[in-house]
One Martini backbone bead per residue (centre of mass of N, CA, C, O) as a GRO file, in nm:
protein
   61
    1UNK     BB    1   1.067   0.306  -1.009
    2UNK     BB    2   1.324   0.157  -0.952
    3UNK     BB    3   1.288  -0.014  -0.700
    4UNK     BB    4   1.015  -0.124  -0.883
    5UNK     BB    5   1.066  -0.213  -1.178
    6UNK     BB    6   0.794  -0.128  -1.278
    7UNK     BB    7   0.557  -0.143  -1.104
    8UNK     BB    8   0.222  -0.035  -1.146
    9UNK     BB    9   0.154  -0.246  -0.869
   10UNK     BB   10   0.223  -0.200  -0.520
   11UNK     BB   11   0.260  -0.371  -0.222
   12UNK     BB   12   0.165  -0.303   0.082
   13UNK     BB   13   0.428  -0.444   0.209
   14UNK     BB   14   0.640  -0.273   0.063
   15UNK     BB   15   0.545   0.013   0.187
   16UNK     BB   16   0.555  -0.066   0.470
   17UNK     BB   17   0.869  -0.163   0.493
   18UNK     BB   18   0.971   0.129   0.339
   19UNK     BB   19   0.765   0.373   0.512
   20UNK     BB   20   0.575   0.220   0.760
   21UNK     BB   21   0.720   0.010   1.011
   22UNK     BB   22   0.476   0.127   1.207
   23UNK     BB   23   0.278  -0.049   1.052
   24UNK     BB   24   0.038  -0.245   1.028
   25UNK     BB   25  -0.036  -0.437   0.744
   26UNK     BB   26  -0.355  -0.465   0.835
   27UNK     BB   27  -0.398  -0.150   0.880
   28UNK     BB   28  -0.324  -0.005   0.635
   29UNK     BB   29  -0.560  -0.008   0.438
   30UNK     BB   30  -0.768   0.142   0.632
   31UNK     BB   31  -0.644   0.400   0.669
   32UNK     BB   32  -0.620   0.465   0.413
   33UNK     BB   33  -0.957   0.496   0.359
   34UNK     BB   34  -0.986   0.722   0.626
   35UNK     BB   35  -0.712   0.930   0.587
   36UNK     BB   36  -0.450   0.867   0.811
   37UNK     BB   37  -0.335   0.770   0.525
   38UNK     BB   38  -0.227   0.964   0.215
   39UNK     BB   39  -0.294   0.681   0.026
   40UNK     BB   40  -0.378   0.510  -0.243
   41UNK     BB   41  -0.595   0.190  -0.261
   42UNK     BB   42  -0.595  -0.088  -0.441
   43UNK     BB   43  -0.807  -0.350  -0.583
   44UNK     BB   44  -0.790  -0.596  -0.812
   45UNK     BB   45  -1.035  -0.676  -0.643
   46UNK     BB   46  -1.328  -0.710  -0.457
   47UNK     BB   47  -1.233  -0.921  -0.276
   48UNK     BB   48  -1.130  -0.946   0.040
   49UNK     BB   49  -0.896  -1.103  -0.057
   50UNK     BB   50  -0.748  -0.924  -0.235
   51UNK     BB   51  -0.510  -0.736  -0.351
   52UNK     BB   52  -0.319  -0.478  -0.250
   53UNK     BB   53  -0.207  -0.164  -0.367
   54UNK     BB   54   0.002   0.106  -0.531
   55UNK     BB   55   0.123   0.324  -0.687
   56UNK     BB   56   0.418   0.510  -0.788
   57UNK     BB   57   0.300   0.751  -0.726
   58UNK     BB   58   0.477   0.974  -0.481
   59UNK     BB   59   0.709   0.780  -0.454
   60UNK     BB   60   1.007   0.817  -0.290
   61UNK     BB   61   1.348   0.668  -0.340
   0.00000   0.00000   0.00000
């Protein structure tokens, strides 16, 4: 993915207003898991505060 400069995991703020303007940030990561918005999402850590974000593929750009 050009536009994410070969990121391996993208940051769930850059899909949400790249792809899903319309969906709040905070709430972007809870539809994702609950099957919602049909896209994977990983945490970098377990802790609840760890940052989360997706791979690039599926996402055109």
């Amino acid at each position: 993915m050009a536009s994410y400069n070969g990121t391996a995991i993208i940051p769930v703020v850059s899909v949400v207003k790249d792809y899903f303007p319309h969906v709040a940030v905070e709430s972007f990561p809870r539809k994702a898991s609950v099957g919602e918005i049909k896209l994977p999402v990983v945490r970098i850590e377990p802790s609840h505060k760890a940052r989360e974000g997706r791979p690039p593929s599926g996402l055109s750009g």
